[in-house]
Amino acid sequence: VLPLASPLLAGLGATAILETMAWGEERSRRTSLEVQDNARLQFTDMLVHDLRKHLSSVFASLSLLDKRLNRESDPRDLIGLLRAGADRILLDINNLLDIRKIEERCLVVRMEPMLLAAALTDALGEHAGVAEVANVRLVSRADEGHPVQADKYLVARILANLLWNAIRHAPAGSTVDTTCEHNDGVAVLSVANRGVPIPPERRATLFRPFQSGMPAAGTDHEAGTGLGLAFCRLAVEAHKGTISIESPRNDTHDGVCVTVRLPAAVPMH
Protein backbone atom coordinates (compact mmCIF):
# COMPACT_ATOMS: atom_id res chain seq x y z
CA VAL A 1 0.00 0.00 0.00
CA LEU A 2 2.82 2.35 0.94
CA PRO A 3 4.47 2.45 -2.50
CA LEU A 4 1.11 3.21 -4.07
CA ALA A 5 0.32 5.95 -1.51
CA SER A 6 3.71 7.69 -1.71
CA PRO A 7 3.01 9.63 -4.95
CA LEU A 8 -0.32 10.76 -3.53
CA LEU A 9 1.25 11.90 -0.27
CA ALA A 10 4.02 13.65 -2.18
CA GLY A 11 1.47 15.46 -4.34
CA LEU A 12 -0.51 16.56 -1.30
CA GLY A 13 2.67 17.74 0.40
CA ALA A 14 3.75 19.73 -2.66
CA THR A 15 0.30 21.29 -2.91
CA ALA A 16 0.43 22.30 0.75
CA ILE A 17 3.88 23.83 0.29
CA LEU A 18 2.76 25.79 -2.77
CA GLU A 19 -0.33 27.04 -0.95
CA THR A 20 1.83 28.11 2.00
CA MET A 21 4.22 29.94 -0.33
CA ALA A 22 1.33 31.64 -2.15
CA TRP A 23 -0.19 32.69 1.17
CA GLY A 24 3.17 34.07 2.31
CA GLU A 25 3.60 36.04 -0.92
CA GLU A 26 0.07 37.43 -0.65
CA ARG A 27 0.65 38.46 2.96
CA SER A 28 3.92 40.15 1.98
CA ARG A 29 2.17 41.95 -0.90
CA ARG A 30 -0.61 43.18 1.39
CA THR A 31 1.90 44.37 3.97
CA SER A 32 3.80 46.27 1.28
CA LEU A 33 0.58 47.88 0.03
CA GLU A 34 -0.37 48.89 3.56
CA VAL A 35 3.03 50.51 4.08
CA GLN A 36 2.69 52.41 0.79
CA ASP A 37 -0.86 53.52 1.65
CA ASN A 38 0.27 54.77 5.08
CA ALA A 39 3.20 56.64 3.48
CA ARG A 40 0.88 58.24 0.94
CA LEU A 41 -1.55 59.28 3.68
CA GLN A 42 1.28 60.83 5.71
CA PHE A 43 2.55 62.55 2.57
CA THR A 44 -0.91 63.93 1.80
CA ASP A 45 -1.20 65.28 5.35
CA MET A 46 2.22 66.97 5.02
CA LEU A 47 1.33 68.40 1.60
CA VAL A 48 -1.96 69.84 2.84
CA HIS A 49 -0.18 71.26 5.89
CA ASP A 50 2.50 72.87 3.70
CA LEU A 51 0.04 74.35 1.21
CA ARG A 52 -2.18 75.64 4.00
CA LYS A 53 0.85 77.25 5.66
CA HIS A 54 1.87 78.99 2.42
CA LEU A 55 -1.69 80.13 1.72
CA SER A 56 -2.01 81.48 5.27
CA SER A 57 1.13 83.51 4.67
CA VAL A 58 -0.31 84.86 1.42
CA PHE A 59 -3.60 85.87 3.07
CA ALA A 60 -1.80 87.48 6.02
CA SER A 61 0.33 89.50 3.61
CA LEU A 62 -2.78 90.54 1.68
CA SER A 63 -4.40 91.80 4.89
CA LEU A 64 -1.31 93.83 5.79
CA LEU A 65 -1.07 95.13 2.23
CA ASP A 66 -4.66 96.34 2.37
CA LYS A 67 -3.99 98.21 5.61
CA ARG A 68 -0.77 99.77 4.31
CA LEU A 69 -2.38 100.88 1.06
CA ASN A 70 -4.98 102.69 3.10
CA ARG A 71 -2.12 104.51 4.88
CA GLU A 72 -0.36 105.17 1.56
CA SER A 73 2.87 103.46 2.72
CA ASP A 74 5.32 101.46 0.60
CA PRO A 75 3.88 97.95 0.02
CA ARG A 76 6.81 96.49 -1.95
CA ASP A 77 8.10 94.27 0.88
CA LEU A 78 4.68 92.66 1.26
CA ILE A 79 4.40 92.13 -2.49
CA GLY A 80 7.69 90.21 -2.27
CA LEU A 81 6.23 88.00 0.45
CA LEU A 82 3.10 87.42 -1.63
CA ARG A 83 5.10 86.43 -4.68
CA ALA A 84 7.31 84.10 -2.63
CA GLY A 85 4.32 82.35 -1.11
CA ALA A 86 2.52 81.99 -4.43
CA ASP A 87 5.68 80.74 -6.19
CA ARG A 88 6.23 78.11 -3.49
CA ILE A 89 2.66 76.82 -3.81
CA LEU A 90 2.98 76.59 -7.59
CA LEU A 91 6.33 74.80 -7.31
CA ASP A 92 4.88 72.20 -4.91
CA ILE A 93 1.90 71.56 -7.18
CA ASN A 94 4.12 71.20 -10.27
CA ASN A 95 6.45 68.87 -8.37
CA LEU A 96 3.56 66.66 -7.34
CA LEU A 97 2.20 66.43 -10.88
CA ASP A 98 5.60 65.84 -12.52
CA ILE A 99 6.68 63.19 -10.00
CA ARG A 100 3.60 61.21 -10.95
CA LYS A 101 4.26 61.74 -14.67
CA ILE A 102 7.87 60.60 -14.37
CA GLU A 103 6.93 57.53 -12.32
CA GLU A 104 4.26 56.58 -14.87
CA ARG A 105 6.62 57.38 -17.77
CA CYS A 106 4.20 60.00 -19.09
CA LEU A 107 6.54 62.99 -18.89
CA VAL A 108 8.12 63.96 -22.21
CA VAL A 109 11.80 64.91 -21.78
CA ARG A 110 12.90 67.25 -24.60
CA MET A 111 16.67 67.00 -24.78
CA GLU A 112 18.64 69.78 -26.46
CA PRO A 113 22.07 71.42 -25.98
CA MET A 114 21.97 74.13 -23.30
CA LEU A 115 24.44 76.04 -21.13
CA LEU A 116 23.99 75.16 -17.48
CA ALA A 117 25.75 78.34 -16.33
CA ALA A 118 23.17 80.47 -18.16
CA ALA A 119 20.32 78.49 -16.60
CA LEU A 120 21.88 79.03 -13.17
CA THR A 121 22.16 82.77 -13.76
CA ASP A 122 18.48 82.94 -14.75
CA ALA A 123 17.44 80.92 -11.68
CA LEU A 124 19.46 83.16 -9.35
CA GLY A 125 17.77 86.21 -10.83
CA GLU A 126 14.34 84.69 -10.32
CA HIS A 127 15.09 83.90 -6.67
CA ALA A 128 16.74 87.19 -5.75
CA GLY A 129 13.49 88.47 -4.24
CA VAL A 130 12.98 85.34 -2.14
CA ALA A 131 16.56 85.58 -0.87
CA GLU A 132 16.05 89.25 0.02
CA VAL A 133 12.90 88.44 1.99
CA ALA A 134 14.80 85.69 3.86
CA ASN A 135 17.84 88.00 4.40
CA VAL A 136 20.09 85.55 2.56
CA ARG A 137 22.77 86.53 0.05
CA LEU A 138 23.16 84.51 -3.18
CA VAL A 139 26.78 83.90 -4.25
CA SER A 140 27.64 82.35 -7.62
CA ARG A 141 30.82 81.00 -9.20
CA ALA A 142 30.28 79.53 -12.65
CA ASP A 143 32.28 78.82 -15.78
CA GLU A 144 30.42 78.66 -19.07
CA GLY A 145 32.09 75.45 -20.21
CA HIS A 146 30.43 73.11 -22.67
CA PRO A 147 26.69 72.65 -23.05
CA VAL A 148 24.78 69.76 -21.52
CA GLN A 149 22.14 67.70 -23.29
CA ALA A 150 19.09 68.48 -21.21
CA ASP A 151 15.46 69.56 -20.98
CA LYS A 152 15.49 73.32 -20.27
CA TYR A 153 12.17 73.20 -18.42
CA LEU A 154 13.25 70.37 -16.11
CA VAL A 155 16.67 71.92 -15.45
CA ALA A 156 14.98 75.19 -14.49
CA ARG A 157 12.70 73.25 -12.13
CA ILE A 158 15.66 71.39 -10.60
CA LEU A 159 17.45 74.68 -9.94
CA ALA A 160 14.29 76.27 -8.53
CA ASN A 161 13.82 73.45 -6.03
CA LEU A 162 17.47 73.41 -4.95
CA LEU A 163 17.54 77.19 -4.47
CA TRP A 164 14.22 77.20 -2.61
CA ASN A 165 15.44 74.52 -0.22
CA ALA A 166 18.81 76.19 0.32
CA ILE A 167 17.26 79.59 1.02
CA ARG A 168 14.53 78.15 3.23
CA HIS A 169 17.01 76.34 5.46
CA ALA A 170 19.70 79.04 5.48
CA PRO A 171 20.13 81.15 8.64
CA ALA A 172 19.32 84.84 8.25
CA GLY A 173 22.37 86.85 7.29
CA SER A 174 24.18 83.87 5.75
CA THR A 175 24.94 82.98 2.12
CA VAL A 176 23.74 80.40 -0.37
CA ASP A 177 26.69 79.38 -2.54
CA THR A 178 26.21 78.06 -6.07
CA THR A 179 28.84 76.72 -8.46
CA CYS A 180 28.85 75.39 -12.01
CA GLU A 181 31.95 73.58 -13.28
CA HIS A 182 32.84 71.20 -16.09
CA ASN A 183 35.19 68.26 -15.61
CA ASP A 184 35.94 65.35 -17.97
CA GLY A 185 32.75 65.70 -20.00
CA VAL A 186 30.53 66.18 -16.96
CA ALA A 187 28.80 69.38 -15.86
CA VAL A 188 28.81 69.71 -12.06
CA LEU A 189 26.29 72.01 -10.39
CA SER A 190 26.17 72.57 -6.63
CA VAL A 191 23.91 74.56 -4.33
CA ALA A 192 24.98 74.91 -0.69
CA ASN A 193 23.99 76.78 2.46
CA ARG A 194 25.28 77.24 6.02
CA GLY A 195 22.25 75.78 7.81
CA VAL A 196 21.94 72.96 10.31
CA PRO A 197 23.49 69.71 9.01
CA ILE A 198 21.12 66.89 8.10
CA PRO A 199 21.27 63.91 10.51
CA PRO A 200 22.56 60.67 8.94
CA GLU A 201 19.22 58.90 9.44
CA ARG A 202 17.48 61.58 7.34
CA ARG A 203 20.09 61.64 4.58
CA ALA A 204 19.36 58.03 3.67
CA THR A 205 15.73 58.81 2.74
CA LEU A 206 15.82 62.42 1.54
CA PHE A 207 15.35 61.62 -2.16
CA ARG A 208 12.49 59.17 -1.65
CA PRO A 209 8.93 60.25 -2.48
CA PHE A 210 6.64 60.82 0.53
CA GLN A 211 9.57 61.53 2.88
CA SER A 212 9.77 64.78 4.83
CA GLY A 213 12.70 67.16 4.77
CA MET A 214 14.25 69.35 7.45
CA PRO A 215 12.29 72.09 9.27
CA ALA A 216 12.93 75.59 7.97
CA ALA A 217 15.77 77.55 9.57
CA GLY A 218 14.84 79.53 12.67
CA THR A 219 11.29 78.15 12.87
CA ASP A 220 9.33 75.68 14.95
CA HIS A 221 7.38 74.45 11.94
CA GLU A 222 7.19 70.82 11.01
CA ALA A 223 9.39 69.47 8.25
CA GLY A 224 8.19 69.97 4.70
CA THR A 225 6.83 67.42 2.28
CA GLY A 226 10.17 66.63 0.67
CA LEU A 227 8.60 66.99 -2.77
CA GLY A 228 11.44 69.08 -4.15
CA LEU A 229 14.29 66.61 -3.68
CA ALA A 230 12.13 63.67 -4.79
CA PHE A 231 11.38 65.54 -8.02
CA CYS A 232 15.05 66.51 -8.47
CA ARG A 233 16.21 62.91 -8.18
CA LEU A 234 13.71 61.66 -10.76
CA ALA A 235 14.41 64.55 -13.14
CA VAL A 236 18.21 64.16 -12.87
CA GLU A 237 17.97 60.41 -13.44
CA ALA A 238 15.84 61.09 -16.53
CA HIS A 239 18.91 62.95 -17.84
CA LYS A 240 21.21 59.99 -17.06
CA GLY A 241 22.80 62.13 -14.35
CA THR A 242 23.35 61.80 -10.59
CA ILE A 243 22.43 63.86 -7.53
CA SER A 244 24.03 63.64 -4.09
CA ILE A 245 24.02 65.38 -0.71
CA GLU A 246 26.97 66.33 1.48
CA SER A 247 26.10 67.36 5.04
CA PRO A 248 27.88 68.82 6.85
CA ARG A 249 29.88 70.50 4.09
CA ASN A 250 33.57 69.63 3.97
CA ASP A 251 34.61 73.26 3.48
CA THR A 252 32.54 74.82 6.28
CA HIS A 253 31.74 71.86 8.60
CA ASP A 254 28.08 72.88 8.66
CA GLY A 255 25.16 73.27 6.26
CA VAL A 256 24.14 71.20 3.26
CA CYS A 257 25.55 70.93 -0.26
CA VAL A 258 23.52 69.29 -3.03
CA THR A 259 25.48 68.34 -6.16
CA VAL A 260 24.04 67.49 -9.59
CA ARG A 261 26.16 65.91 -12.31
CA LEU A 262 24.94 65.89 -15.91
CA PRO A 263 26.71 64.49 -18.99
CA ALA A 264 27.99 67.15 -21.37
CA ALA A 265 26.66 67.41 -24.92
CA VAL A 266 28.56 67.93 -28.14
CA PRO A 267 30.08 71.47 -27.99
CA MET A 268 28.10 74.21 -29.75
CA HIS A 269 29.56 75.90 -32.85
Short mmCIF file of N, CA and C in Angstrom, two decimals, residues 38 61 71 89 104 144 163 172 174 179 183 186 217 225 237 257:
data_model
loop_
_atom_site.label_atom_id
_atom_site.label_comp_id
_atom_site.label_asym_id
_atom_site.label_seq_id
_atom_site.Cartn_x
_atom_site.Cartn_y
_atom_site.Cartn_z
N ASN A 38 0.00 53.93 3.91
CA ASN A 38 0.27 54.77 5.08
C ASN A 38 1.23 55.90 4.72
N SER A 61 -0.33 88.40 4.32
CA SER A 61 0.33 89.50 3.61
C SER A 61 -0.69 90.38 2.90
N ARG A 71 -2.97 103.49 4.25
CA ARG A 71 -2.12 104.51 4.88
C ARG A 71 -1.12 105.11 3.90
N ILE A 89 3.84 77.67 -3.61
CA ILE A 89 2.66 76.82 -3.81
C ILE A 89 2.67 76.23 -5.21
N GLU A 104 5.12 57.31 -13.93
CA GLU A 104 4.26 56.58 -14.87
C GLU A 104 4.76 56.68 -16.30
N GLU A 144 31.38 78.98 -18.00
CA GLU A 144 30.42 78.66 -19.07
C GLU A 144 30.59 77.24 -19.58
N LEU A 163 17.40 75.85 -5.04
CA LEU A 163 17.54 77.19 -4.47
C LEU A 163 16.51 77.46 -3.38
N ALA A 172 19.36 83.44 8.68
CA ALA A 172 19.32 84.84 8.25
C ALA A 172 20.70 85.45 8.36
N SER A 174 23.16 84.77 6.31
CA SER A 174 24.18 83.87 5.75
C SER A 174 24.13 83.91 4.23
N THR A 179 27.72 76.86 -7.54
CA THR A 179 28.84 76.72 -8.46
C THR A 179 28.41 75.90 -9.67
N ASN A 183 34.01 69.12 -15.76
CA ASN A 183 35.19 68.26 -15.61
C ASN A 183 34.99 66.94 -16.36
N VAL A 186 31.66 66.15 -17.89
CA VAL A 186 30.53 66.18 -16.96
C VAL A 186 30.35 67.60 -16.43
N ALA A 217 14.84 76.93 8.63
CA ALA A 217 15.77 77.55 9.57
C ALA A 217 15.07 78.57 10.45
N THR A 225 7.27 68.66 2.93
CA THR A 225 6.83 67.42 2.28
C THR A 225 7.98 66.65 1.64
N GLU A 237 17.82 61.76 -12.91
CA GLU A 237 17.97 60.41 -13.44
C GLU A 237 17.41 60.29 -14.85
N CYS A 257 25.17 70.69 1.13
CA CYS A 257 25.55 70.93 -0.26
C CYS A 257 24.94 69.84 -1.13
#
